[in-house]
Amino acid sequence: MHRRQFLASTGLLSAAVALPGSVRAASGGPDAEFRAMLDRFFYARLEDSPEQATSLGLDTGARARLKSVLDDTSRAGQAKQFARARQELAALKTVRRDALSDAARLDYDVVEYGLDRVIAGQRYTFGASAGRYAPYVLSQLTGAYRDVPDFLANQHRVGNAADADAYVARVQAFAGAIDAETERQREDAANGVFAPDYILDTTLKQLAAVRDKAPDATGPATDLAAKLKAATLPPERAMTVATLMREQVFPALDRQRALVVELRARARHDAGVWRLPDGDAYYAAAASAATTVEMTGDEIHRLGLAQVAEIGARIDGILKSQGMTQGSVGERLVALNKRPDQLYPNTDPGREALLRQLRGQIAAMTKRLPEQFAVLPQAPVEVRRVPEAIQAGAPGGYYQSASLDGTRPAIYFINLRDTFDRPRFGLATLSYHEAVPGHHLQVMSALESKDIPLIRRRGFYSGYSEGWALYSEQLADEMGMYEGDPLGQVGFLQSLLFRATRLVVDSGMHAKRWSREQATDYLIATTGIARGRSQGEIDRYTVWPGQACSYKIGHTVWVRLRDEAKRKAGASWDPKAFHRILTMGAMPLSVLEKVVRQQMA
């Protein structure tokens, strides 16, 4: 999912987005009053999240001014977010939950859970803790220096002169966003909170990728030039952006880079957040926020070891059937990864051939979706390469939802910095995770739903969403997508093994004080995933503690609930009915369990 999470806000929806039918039909009563309150929450939040307004296609009409503004990344902006959460929770408590319908009670429970978590995160004054926990303001995965160019390129549309002017205004605001984060990181560093040395090394490389270019060759300048040409608009605004990059953005980047260089000279090599103020409690809170279940670091570690052993045994059997008998499972997976028949050339033509394979896999699965799903997304999903400027620190793959107004498709990004990291046998399961029936089906089923309030249509809970995506990989196997393709099934099982291994290494670094090297070596030895990709993964877990645990824990809950429902239904089992739960929106796993069991009853 996208790195900047939206808590999710006053006014009517734009003409392109209709209010849910259930609200239009309601003439009053507790449900309608409660829905109106949630809509007020949504639009008030949207006013302070202009980038999300653009992402959703809601930066038009009365909110057109939001198209010219970036999110407030300052300390004051953070404080405003926490203050709003407290105000919203107080308003929520005035609602009589017992007077609401079952559907509205679900809305109440999910919104209350989210607000409670945001307020709990206020305990930690460093980094970000309102949703996903990210302790370092600046890293290879966090910072306006990388997020803003990516956002402008992939989400800011230019169809007319006003859109182009708004683009220029956002570039003008870019320097302020960089400086705000520089100041926050400086304040955190005074309290000993900044990233380890190896993280700062990658951060410096990515800062250089943005800064060390001619102004007219920077991402914002070239992106706007291409968009102006496509919209048949004159090119002068691209030259204005180049001037802004040289005169305002570059000096801000220089100030930020100077701070990172300074911090690098002082940085430690310890990977875990245990070294931060109240670090053990911070990791427990981060893991709980990501998984939406309560487990200690030791419990997460033990679960990971048990699942590694079970999944490894399944892979061992398939590899032996393919004549691969020598060495550990990890060693045999390494050997499989090196086979020429499993690799695309690490060239632009090779990368394009790999992208064609992904598109073919998505098309094939899309044809099969009606077997399992009664509700399918209207928005299409495209496959694109992660932008080269951020690929050094970006995840291996991620999903970006479509806009509500239908003007921008959903995008499945894949990191192709080195095609060796993406062997053929593992590509299909990645497509099923990031696109269909994974994130695209789950996210857009909620976003396009007319039955839940907007504040929940855009909601995100990592344990639910990432657990669903991993469940989708298993569902593809159960649907027979790997019939006649045992190596493809190995790729699926390697993906499960990878997520189980995450439980071990994430808790290892943050709760058991493993080093970066120990965690990397364990990941490679266990999963056989190439060192370059494995190193990038470990570095990701360094700066997003707990998040990596959400996949396998969420998957375990999804599978257990599906299997319980299937056993109870017996011969009347209908997977389409079970999967319709996606239209109810994302929710904490504890709430999901309650909803599924109510449906079974």
XYZ file of C-alpha atoms in Angstrom:
601
model
C 0.000 0.000 0.000
C 0.845 3.696 -0.335
C 3.361 4.879 2.252
C 1.335 7.899 3.486
C -1.666 6.546 5.333
C -4.809 8.668 5.621
C -6.843 8.688 8.826
C -9.475 9.267 6.434
C -13.439 14.429 6.693
C -17.679 19.311 5.565
C -19.713 19.549 2.475
C -21.177 17.360 -0.233
C -19.292 14.914 -2.422
C -18.243 16.031 -5.855
C -20.677 15.220 -8.606
C -18.502 12.294 -9.662
C -18.976 10.497 -6.340
C -22.469 9.718 -5.080
C -23.403 9.261 -1.459
C -24.234 5.686 -0.470
C -27.746 4.681 -1.360
C -28.545 3.673 2.200
C -27.866 7.237 3.342
C -29.858 8.841 0.572
C -32.794 6.607 1.405
C -32.661 7.359 5.119
C -34.896 10.219 6.220
C -33.539 10.431 9.735
C -32.947 8.406 12.844
C -29.782 7.377 14.696
C -28.112 5.711 11.700
C -28.505 8.733 9.443
C -27.304 11.109 12.150
C -24.297 8.910 12.822
C -23.462 8.641 9.127
C -23.611 12.436 8.862
C -21.143 12.680 11.754
C -18.732 10.278 10.054
C -18.981 12.241 6.811
C -18.113 15.420 8.724
C -15.077 13.630 10.124
C -14.041 12.561 6.641
C -14.263 15.950 4.995
C -12.617 17.779 7.885
C -9.701 15.372 7.606
C -9.602 15.817 3.868
C -9.059 19.556 4.281
C -5.752 18.775 5.972
C -4.799 15.944 3.601
C -4.647 17.589 0.173
C -2.547 14.783 -1.284
C -5.262 12.288 -0.374
C -7.865 14.601 -1.908
C -5.897 14.341 -5.148
C -5.446 10.597 -4.776
C -9.201 10.138 -4.402
C -10.087 12.603 -7.157
C -11.825 14.879 -4.630
C -9.702 17.983 -5.274
C -12.311 19.554 -7.566
C -15.149 22.053 -7.220
C -15.224 23.605 -3.756
C -12.018 21.732 -2.884
C -10.058 22.663 -6.023
C -7.675 24.739 -3.884
C -6.389 21.508 -2.332
C -4.815 20.589 -5.673
C -2.198 23.308 -5.127
C -1.146 22.228 -1.620
C 0.978 19.481 -0.073
C 0.350 17.720 3.232
C 1.623 19.498 6.342
C 4.604 17.407 7.513
C 5.620 19.776 10.298
C 5.453 19.122 14.028
C 2.422 21.432 14.174
C 0.759 19.315 11.503
C 1.297 16.211 13.620
C -0.108 17.942 16.697
C -3.212 18.941 14.729
C -3.782 15.332 13.730
C -3.661 14.141 17.344
C -5.931 16.993 18.508
C -8.502 16.110 15.860
C -8.482 12.462 16.928
C -9.265 13.461 20.514
C -12.102 15.738 19.364
C -13.552 13.050 17.105
C -13.424 10.409 19.818
C -15.239 12.758 22.202
C -17.926 13.324 19.556
C -18.166 9.587 18.886
C -18.786 8.902 22.568
C -21.935 11.039 22.406
C -23.521 8.471 20.078
C -25.664 5.755 21.622
C -24.143 2.658 20.070
C -27.043 0.458 21.222
C -29.452 2.600 19.188
C -27.623 1.878 15.927
C -28.199 -0.883 13.405
C -25.715 -3.758 13.128
C -24.029 -2.142 10.130
C -23.695 1.206 11.875
C -22.355 -0.503 15.001
C -19.623 -1.985 12.853
C -18.787 1.498 11.578
C -18.719 2.719 15.175
C -16.409 -0.054 16.353
C -13.933 0.361 13.498
C -13.773 4.151 13.769
C -13.438 3.990 17.558
C -10.605 1.464 17.282
C -8.732 3.665 14.833
C -9.108 6.781 16.978
C -8.002 4.943 20.106
C -4.858 3.788 18.287
C -4.026 7.264 17.011
C -4.396 8.758 20.475
C -2.279 5.996 22.014
C 0.474 6.831 19.538
C 0.741 10.362 20.921
C 2.811 8.880 23.709
C 5.763 8.798 21.332
C 6.993 12.231 20.332
C 9.461 11.123 17.662
C 8.925 9.948 14.093
C 5.366 8.973 13.193
C 2.971 6.964 15.336
C -0.508 7.927 14.087
C -1.209 4.661 12.265
C 1.931 2.985 10.968
C 4.856 3.436 13.325
C 7.929 4.910 11.619
C 10.473 6.103 14.194
C 12.735 8.020 11.810
C 11.599 11.163 10.006
C 14.244 10.616 7.322
C 15.095 7.210 5.903
C 15.153 5.380 2.603
C 11.377 4.922 2.904
C 10.249 8.101 4.655
C 10.589 11.744 3.715
C 9.102 14.342 1.399
C 12.329 14.296 -0.623
C 11.220 10.953 -2.088
C 7.451 10.998 -1.578
C 6.596 14.316 -3.225
C 8.195 13.635 -6.662
C 6.617 10.163 -6.640
C 3.231 11.633 -5.698
C 3.382 14.329 -8.378
C 4.381 11.843 -11.060
C 1.809 9.179 -10.263
C -1.180 11.028 -8.820
C -1.259 14.697 -9.846
C -3.139 14.793 -13.143
C -2.686 17.640 -15.643
C -5.580 18.058 -18.030
C -5.801 21.828 -18.235
C -3.994 25.040 -17.323
C -5.422 25.112 -13.802
C -4.066 21.620 -13.112
C -0.670 22.698 -14.439
C -0.660 25.816 -12.252
C -1.523 23.632 -9.263
C 1.425 21.375 -10.094
C 3.755 24.384 -10.102
C 2.320 25.541 -6.758
C 3.033 22.151 -5.244
C 6.631 22.250 -6.428
C 6.868 25.706 -4.847
C 5.650 24.134 -1.575
C 8.117 21.245 -1.880
C 11.007 23.113 -0.257
C 8.876 23.945 2.775
C 7.950 20.275 3.236
C 11.617 19.281 3.089
C 12.620 21.952 5.601
C 9.805 20.972 7.987
C 11.068 17.402 8.053
C 14.670 18.513 8.405
C 13.675 20.441 11.521
C 11.689 17.506 12.935
C 14.597 15.143 12.358
C 16.981 17.611 13.989
C 14.722 17.780 17.064
C 14.433 13.973 17.235
C 18.199 13.574 16.850
C 18.714 15.779 19.899
C 16.937 13.002 21.813
C 18.980 10.263 20.172
C 16.384 9.237 17.574
C 17.730 8.863 14.056
C 18.274 5.951 11.713
C 21.185 3.467 11.829
C 24.265 4.086 9.700
C 23.308 1.734 6.845
C 19.885 3.351 6.527
C 21.425 6.799 6.313
C 23.834 5.543 3.627
C 20.881 4.610 1.397
C 19.079 7.821 2.301
C 22.082 9.821 1.106
C 22.109 7.912 -2.187
C 18.449 8.712 -2.734
C 18.885 12.344 -1.787
C 21.648 12.498 -4.393
C 19.347 10.927 -6.983
C 16.953 13.851 -6.499
C 19.482 16.639 -5.957
C 22.443 15.877 -8.207
C 20.743 16.528 -11.534
C 20.342 19.522 -13.748
C 17.178 21.350 -12.630
C 15.421 20.675 -15.938
C 16.313 16.960 -15.641
C 14.733 16.474 -12.205
C 11.634 14.320 -11.829
C 9.134 17.161 -11.300
C 10.467 19.135 -14.310
C 10.507 16.205 -16.753
C 7.203 14.830 -15.467
C 5.401 18.144 -15.868
C 6.958 18.645 -19.317
C 5.540 15.283 -20.436
C 2.122 16.032 -18.945
C 1.999 19.465 -20.563
C 2.806 17.940 -23.926
C 0.121 15.270 -23.503
C -2.422 17.979 -22.590
C -1.292 20.172 -25.541
C -0.329 22.965 -23.166
C 2.672 25.300 -23.649
C 5.961 24.141 -22.043
C 6.784 27.283 -20.062
C 5.499 25.932 -16.743
C 8.060 23.122 -16.885
C 10.773 25.764 -17.109
C 9.224 27.493 -14.094
C 9.426 24.200 -12.185
C 13.089 23.828 -13.167
C 13.736 27.309 -11.776
C 11.915 26.440 -8.542
C 13.956 23.276 -8.209
C 17.206 25.237 -8.618
C 16.343 28.241 -6.469
C 14.191 26.722 -3.696
C 14.152 22.926 -3.639
C 17.871 22.334 -4.162
C 18.870 24.606 -1.241
C 16.354 22.781 0.987
C 17.759 19.430 -0.136
C 21.272 20.684 0.568
C 20.229 21.624 4.101
C 18.653 18.210 4.589
C 21.610 16.348 3.136
C 23.982 18.271 5.423
C 21.961 17.096 8.426
C 21.962 13.479 7.236
C 25.742 13.633 6.691
C 26.112 14.976 10.218
C 23.916 12.222 11.636
C 25.735 9.558 9.638
C 28.959 10.494 11.408
C 27.239 9.854 14.763
C 25.062 6.904 13.778
C 25.121 3.488 15.392
C 24.829 0.196 13.531
C 22.177 -1.341 15.830
C 19.133 -2.341 13.812
C 16.400 -2.528 16.454
C 14.203 0.123 18.029
C 15.086 -1.297 21.455
C 17.850 1.345 21.519
C 15.312 4.226 21.299
C 13.617 5.900 24.298
C 11.187 3.346 25.796
C 12.132 1.146 22.831
C 10.679 -2.168 24.025
C 7.262 -0.598 24.617
C 7.551 1.203 21.275
C 8.034 -2.090 19.426
C 5.083 -3.685 21.210
C 2.902 -0.717 20.237
C 4.183 -0.752 16.661
C 3.533 -4.473 16.223
C 0.066 -4.153 17.758
C -0.802 -1.201 15.508
C 0.283 -3.132 12.414
C -1.213 -6.535 13.191
C -4.260 -5.366 15.239
C -3.669 -8.300 17.595
C -1.843 -8.349 20.915
C 1.304 -10.501 20.834
C 4.632 -10.079 22.576
C 7.902 -10.106 20.661
C 8.617 -13.596 22.005
C 5.201 -14.856 20.854
C 5.720 -13.416 17.378
C 9.156 -15.034 17.230
C 7.888 -18.487 18.256
C 4.997 -18.345 15.789
C 7.422 -17.462 13.008
C 9.781 -20.348 13.811
C 6.913 -22.847 13.849
C 5.515 -21.658 10.523
C 8.962 -21.563 8.911
C 9.396 -25.243 9.773
C 5.948 -26.245 8.447
C 6.155 -24.341 5.160
C 9.757 -25.372 4.584
C 8.733 -29.016 4.771
C 6.110 -28.470 2.051
C 8.662 -26.830 -0.251
C 11.130 -29.626 0.430
C 8.675 -32.196 -0.918
C 8.067 -30.350 -4.189
C 11.758 -29.653 -4.790
C 12.584 -33.308 -4.264
C 9.905 -34.256 -6.798
C 11.703 -31.974 -9.269
C 15.031 -33.706 -8.695
C 16.424 -31.010 -6.391
C 17.566 -33.022 -3.378
C 20.916 -31.628 -2.258
C 21.291 -28.975 0.438
C 18.847 -27.180 2.691
C 15.570 -25.780 1.374
C 17.112 -22.320 1.354
C 20.179 -23.505 -0.575
C 18.020 -25.232 -3.171
C 15.887 -22.101 -3.572
C 19.071 -20.088 -4.097
C 20.110 -22.558 -6.805
C 16.677 -22.303 -8.437
C 16.931 -18.511 -8.425
C 20.234 -18.729 -10.318
C 18.972 -20.970 -13.116
C 19.104 -19.144 -16.475
C 15.598 -20.335 -17.364
C 14.282 -18.431 -14.318
C 15.912 -15.085 -15.046
C 15.084 -12.145 -17.264
C 18.009 -10.121 -18.597
C 18.839 -7.172 -16.362
C 18.223 -4.778 -19.251
C 15.353 -2.528 -20.241
C 14.083 -5.081 -22.822
C 14.362 -7.770 -20.140
C 12.391 -5.646 -17.706
C 9.698 -5.014 -20.308
C 9.418 -8.764 -20.953
C 8.995 -9.306 -17.210
C 6.243 -6.668 -17.078
C 4.473 -8.425 -19.958
C 4.487 -11.644 -17.945
C 2.875 -9.849 -15.007
C 0.190 -8.341 -17.236
C -0.578 -11.769 -18.644
C -0.908 -13.265 -15.166
C -3.311 -10.523 -14.098
C -5.415 -11.006 -17.239
C -5.608 -14.768 -16.681
C -6.648 -14.406 -13.053
C -9.182 -11.680 -13.874
C -11.047 -14.159 -16.086
C -11.294 -16.582 -13.163
C -12.440 -14.093 -10.500
C -16.212 -14.712 -10.992
C -15.658 -18.226 -9.648
C -14.927 -16.788 -6.210
C -16.301 -13.243 -6.167
C -19.741 -11.777 -6.783
C -18.504 -8.183 -6.532
C -15.641 -7.119 -8.817
C -13.942 -3.705 -8.989
C -14.856 -1.375 -11.834
C -11.458 0.339 -11.838
C -8.683 -1.305 -13.873
C -5.236 -2.043 -12.481
C -2.004 -1.332 -14.374
C 1.507 -2.682 -13.842
C 4.353 -0.177 -13.696
C 7.973 -0.191 -12.719
C 8.949 1.572 -9.474
C 10.473 4.939 -10.494
C 14.231 4.616 -10.813
C 14.852 7.622 -8.531
C 13.464 5.743 -5.508
C 14.042 2.089 -6.437
C 17.181 1.766 -4.268
C 15.104 2.003 -1.094
C 11.589 1.137 -2.286
C 9.817 -2.138 -1.407
C 9.821 -4.982 -3.918
C 6.221 -4.316 -4.872
C 3.329 -2.156 -3.741
C -0.183 -1.130 -4.736
C -1.738 2.307 -5.292
C -5.531 2.489 -5.434
C -7.530 4.119 -8.207
C -9.212 7.480 -7.759
C -12.863 7.625 -6.743
C -13.806 9.654 -9.808
C -12.450 7.058 -12.237
C -9.859 9.344 -13.818
C -6.817 7.409 -12.595
C -6.396 3.615 -12.595
C -4.992 1.530 -9.792
C -1.291 0.763 -10.133
C 0.744 -2.279 -9.135
C 4.358 -1.168 -8.830
C 7.225 -3.661 -9.035
C 10.827 -2.841 -8.177
C 13.095 -3.822 -11.073
C 16.409 -2.386 -9.917
C 17.809 -5.886 -10.564
C 15.811 -8.584 -12.359
C 17.828 -11.219 -10.489
C 15.677 -10.285 -7.475
C 12.547 -11.307 -9.405
C 12.905 -14.848 -10.847
C 10.122 -16.177 -13.043
C 8.883 -18.799 -10.599
C 7.921 -16.150 -8.008
C 6.220 -13.602 -10.250
C 2.700 -15.038 -10.383
C 2.184 -15.105 -6.640
C 3.382 -11.488 -6.407
C 0.779 -10.502 -9.012
C -1.952 -12.287 -7.084
C -0.854 -10.428 -3.928
C -0.517 -6.892 -5.284
C -3.244 -6.940 -7.948
C -5.978 -9.603 -8.205
C -7.388 -11.089 -6.114
C -5.142 -9.297 -3.603
C -4.906 -5.610 -2.842
C -6.816 -4.417 -5.896
C -9.899 -6.498 -5.139
C -9.820 -5.765 -1.423
C -9.148 -2.026 -1.641
C -11.458 -1.244 -4.537
C -14.316 -3.434 -3.250
C -14.413 -1.121 -0.248
C -13.637 2.112 -2.085
C -16.390 1.518 -4.660
C -18.902 0.265 -2.087
C -22.112 2.259 -1.639
C -22.895 0.613 1.696
C -20.214 2.018 3.978
C -19.303 5.614 4.880
C -16.423 7.306 3.098
C -14.319 7.398 6.225
C -14.241 3.586 6.090
C -14.092 3.134 2.350
C -10.547 4.490 2.491
C -9.662 2.800 5.795
C -6.532 0.708 6.149
C -5.506 -1.911 8.688
C -2.327 -3.718 7.759
C -3.211 -7.026 9.418
C -6.491 -7.119 7.491
C -5.222 -5.829 4.150
C -1.853 -7.561 3.984
C -3.349 -10.690 5.504
C -5.975 -10.660 2.760
C -3.345 -10.253 0.060
C -1.422 -13.257 1.369
C -4.672 -15.223 1.683
C -5.251 -14.321 -1.976
C -1.974 -15.989 -2.897
C -3.202 -19.171 -1.203
C -6.602 -18.829 -2.885
C -4.901 -18.735 -6.294
C -3.179 -22.018 -5.482
C -6.488 -23.517 -4.343
C -8.096 -22.361 -7.605
C -5.567 -24.441 -9.537
C -3.557 -21.590 -11.003
C -0.386 -23.687 -10.604
C -1.653 -26.893 -12.191
C 1.197 -28.264 -14.277
C 3.544 -25.621 -12.844
C 5.253 -27.057 -9.738
C 7.902 -24.331 -9.738
C 5.154 -21.706 -9.709
C 3.757 -23.436 -6.641
C 7.225 -23.327 -5.104
C 7.138 -19.579 -5.749
C 3.853 -19.338 -3.849
C 5.177 -21.378 -0.938
C 8.400 -19.373 -0.926
C 6.220 -16.272 -0.555
C 4.485 -17.825 2.471
C 7.869 -18.861 3.865
C 9.165 -15.346 3.312
C 6.282 -13.871 5.328
C 6.767 -16.420 8.129
C 10.469 -15.568 8.164
C 9.535 -11.912 8.580
C 8.007 -12.781 11.944
C 11.352 -14.197 13.032
C 13.622 -11.434 11.772
C 11.392 -8.481 12.695
C 11.020 -9.647 16.275
C 14.645 -10.766 16.174
C 15.923 -7.262 15.437
C 13.516 -5.245 17.543
C 12.863 -7.549 20.521
C 15.883 -9.882 20.616
C 18.567 -7.415 19.520
C 19.640 -9.227 16.359
C 22.036 -7.334 14.133
C 21.286 -6.358 10.566
C 23.743 -9.015 9.392
C 22.204 -11.776 11.531
C 18.735 -10.952 10.274
C 19.868 -10.788 6.632
C 21.762 -14.072 6.802
C 18.783 -15.811 8.404
C 16.406 -14.471 5.756
C 18.640 -15.641 2.906
C 19.401 -19.037 4.450
C 15.725 -19.707 5.161
C 14.024 -18.372 2.041
C 16.719 -18.467 -0.657
C 15.754 -14.936 -1.696
C 18.583 -13.075 -3.447
C 20.868 -11.052 -1.186
C 20.080 -7.706 -2.794
C 16.355 -8.107 -2.262
C 16.850 -9.663 1.190
C 19.006 -6.748 2.282
C 16.388 -4.288 1.099
C 13.746 -6.178 3.064
C 15.730 -6.159 6.302
C 16.365 -2.441 5.860
C 12.638 -1.908 5.390
C 11.867 -3.714 8.664
C 14.463 -1.531 10.367
C 12.462 1.640 9.675
C 8.936 0.163 9.804
C 9.028 -1.991 12.968
C 6.179 -4.442 13.330
C 4.651 -3.815 9.907
C 6.243 -6.890 8.360
C 4.511 -9.058 10.977
C 1.060 -8.060 9.744
C 1.196 -10.250 6.625
C 1.517 -13.713 8.113
C -0.462 -12.968 11.260
C -3.264 -11.524 9.139
C -3.067 -14.469 6.726
C -3.357 -16.906 9.620
C -6.533 -15.204 10.855
C -8.115 -14.972 7.384
C -7.501 -18.661 6.639
C -8.725 -19.795 10.049
C -11.953 -17.808 9.723
C -12.551 -18.980 6.142
C -12.014 -22.605 7.119
C -14.340 -22.268 10.127
C -17.062 -20.780 7.941
C -16.552 -23.467 5.316
C -16.864 -26.290 7.864
C -19.990 -24.788 9.375
C -21.641 -24.279 5.958
C -20.863 -27.804 4.777
C -22.437 -28.607 1.439
C -23.978 -25.134 1.229
C -20.582 -23.396 1.284
C -20.480 -20.432 -1.092
C -17.105 -18.699 -1.383
C -18.755 -15.714 -3.083
C -20.850 -15.081 0.019
C -17.807 -15.246 2.278
C -15.709 -12.993 0.073
C -18.494 -10.395 -0.050
C -17.184 -9.291 3.347
C -14.688 -7.154 1.419
C -17.493 -4.706 0.628
C -17.802 -4.032 4.365
C -14.412 -2.295 4.380
C -11.134 -2.905 6.175
C -11.281 -3.514 9.914
C -9.094 -4.688 12.779
C -8.663 -8.463 12.876
C -10.453 -8.652 16.236
C -13.488 -6.988 14.659
C -13.213 -9.216 11.576
C -13.430 -12.301 13.763
C -16.588 -10.981 15.423
C -18.210 -10.121 12.071
C -17.456 -13.499 10.489
C -18.748 -15.413 13.474
C -21.938 -13.342 13.508
C -22.428 -14.219 9.849
C -21.857 -17.898 10.575
C -24.469 -17.752 13.340
